[in-house]
Amino acid sequence: MQEFKSVTEKLSTATKTLFSFEILPPLKGQHFEHIQQAVEPLMTFDPAFVNVTYHQEEFEYKPLPNGLLKKKTVRKRPGTVGIAAALMYRYHANVVPHIICGGFTREETENALIDLHFLGVKNLLAIRGDAQASMKYFQAEPEGHSNAIDLVKQINALNQGQYLDEELLNSTPTDFCIGVAGYPEKHAESPNLQSDLQHLKEKVAAGAGYIVTQMFYDNQKYFDFVKRCRAAGIAVPIIPGLKPISVLSHLQILPQSFHIDLPEALVKDLKKCADNKAVRQLGVEWAIAQSKELIAQNVPVIHYYTMGRSDNVLKIAQAVF
Ligand code: FAD
């Protein structure tokens, strides 16, 4: 049986641009079939790795008959670890579960890392998480991490066999390969590109082996970002992330949620689409053109965000890989 490999190992032995994708756990109450339907067709393209996102619990306020509000905790998309394990053992997929700072104390993070290590998970994407929908700013747990760098440091310490309890004897080191997020168009909260780049450099110095970018629709943004990273001394692989546009409302939602620009040519073409079927097709064509140009520039991998449905990513993979 083929061994699960670290992302960096996969990249270092690759002779061409590799294919990878990200999936979301389905909404609570839905069947694993949703994952199977999205994943199975893409497995024929031998993905280098498959990411599984993590979704923190949210707070909702339900009105009571007496006019007061009741605070309710909901986790809409649980199941990251279960899905990662299922993909490993059903498809032998090289999984990359996401692990976030939000909602975790350091102790809970350590326990989650121990579970993932016992499962045989080799790769993690270490990210902070966004502010909860009911909050304006990201808030760490009292004993949790405020930024992804602290999470990277904790994982890296565990890789050296350093657990939170320093008195632990004969502790086993883990062997996680750590990826982190990077933002070609700057993270929304960062005062400027330079400061964002400095924090990215610190995440790499703390132990991250590679970077996966936020989605972008103009390849020049990625090329410029790679150039800035290299000039700043960031030497690790920088994996471009692409998300094919699939509905007209993405025109507003993507810039608003992810703080990215859409090129004017794409906006004009989207506005000409008669319906969302035409938008989905245009999204596929745009992503194919982006992918071909990225491959021509020898990017290590192209990472596709499926958002749960993969028919469009399948068409792109058929045209490109
Ligand atoms: P950080 O690296 O902590 O950066 C956040 C901000 O703080 C940046 O502006 C940075 O410049 C600044 N900063 C960093 N370090 C410091 C420091 N030491 N001091 C001061 N400022 C600092 N979200 C989820 O909830 N679940 C997911 O599964 C998920 N997957 C993602 C996958 C990818 C590839 C990407 C790009 C994003 C993903 N996100 C996910 C979204 C992510 O959580 C948000 O973008 C979040 O706002 C920032 O995460 P980060 O890891 O980049 O944070």
mmCIF file with all atom_site columns, C-alpha atoms in Angstrom, residues 8 25 30 53 75 77 81 112 161 173 184 191 194 201 215 220 232 251 253 257 268 292 302:
data_model
loop_
_atom_site.group_PDB
_atom_site.id
_atom_site.type_symbol
_atom_site.label_atom_id
_atom_site.label_alt_id
_atom_site.label_comp_id
_atom_site.label_asym_id
_atom_site.label_entity_id
_atom_site.label_seq_id
_atom_site.pdbx_PDB_ins_code
_atom_site.Cartn_x
_atom_site.Cartn_y
_atom_site.Cartn_z
_atom_site.occupancy
_atom_site.B_iso_or_equiv
_atom_site.pdbx_formal_charge
_atom_site.auth_seq_id
_atom_site.auth_comp_id
_atom_site.auth_asym_id
_atom_site.auth_atom_id
_atom_site.pdbx_PDB_model_num
ATOM 1  C CA . THR A 1 8   ? 6.609   19.094 0.771   1.00 0.00 ? 8   THR A CA 1
ATOM 2  C CA . PRO A 1 25  ? -17.648 19.293 5.318   1.00 0.00 ? 25  PRO A CA 1
ATOM 3  C CA . GLN A 1 30  ? -26.297 15.764 5.447   1.00 0.00 ? 30  GLN A CA 1
ATOM 4  C CA . THR A 1 53  ? -11.761 22.922 5.821   1.00 0.00 ? 53  THR A CA 1
ATOM 5  C CA . ARG A 1 75  ? -21.694 24.309 14.417  1.00 0.00 ? 75  ARG A CA 1
ATOM 6  C CA . ARG A 1 77  ? -20.263 22.089 9.318   1.00 0.00 ? 77  ARG A CA 1
ATOM 7  C CA . VAL A 1 81  ? -11.457 15.024 11.204  1.00 0.00 ? 81  VAL A CA 1
ATOM 8  C CA . ALA A 1 112 ? -6.716  17.547 18.419  1.00 0.00 ? 112 ALA A CA 1
ATOM 9  C CA . GLY A 1 161 ? 8.310   16.111 21.100  1.00 0.00 ? 161 GLY A CA 1
ATOM 10 C CA . PRO A 1 173 ? 7.393   13.669 18.462  1.00 0.00 ? 173 PRO A CA 1
ATOM 11 C CA . PRO A 1 184 ? -1.499  37.903 -2.951  1.00 0.00 ? 184 PRO A CA 1
ATOM 12 C CA . PRO A 1 191 ? -2.369  47.722 7.255   1.00 0.00 ? 191 PRO A CA 1
ATOM 13 C CA . GLN A 1 194 ? 4.711   44.851 3.543   1.00 0.00 ? 194 GLN A CA 1
ATOM 14 C CA . LYS A 1 201 ? 7.767   35.333 6.637   1.00 0.00 ? 201 LYS A CA 1
ATOM 15 C CA . MET A 1 215 ? -8.032  32.783 -4.479  1.00 0.00 ? 215 MET A CA 1
ATOM 16 C CA . GLN A 1 220 ? -0.302  38.720 -12.333 1.00 0.00 ? 220 GLN A CA 1
ATOM 17 C CA . ALA A 1 232 ? 11.751  39.058 1.246   1.00 0.00 ? 232 ALA A CA 1
ATOM 18 C CA . LEU A 1 251 ? -19.482 39.527 -8.247  1.00 0.00 ? 251 LEU A CA 1
ATOM 19 C CA . ILE A 1 253 ? -19.696 38.200 -2.452  1.00 0.00 ? 253 ILE A CA 1
ATOM 20 C CA . SER A 1 257 ? -15.847 38.130 1.819   1.00 0.00 ? 257 SER A CA 1
ATOM 21 C CA . LYS A 1 268 ? -17.901 42.517 -18.132 1.00 0.00 ? 268 LYS A CA 1
ATOM 22 C CA . LYS A 1 292 ? -2.855  26.951 -18.371 1.00 0.00 ? 292 LYS A CA 1
ATOM 23 C CA . ILE A 1 302 ? -2.762  24.228 -8.605  1.00 0.00 ? 302 ILE A CA 1
#
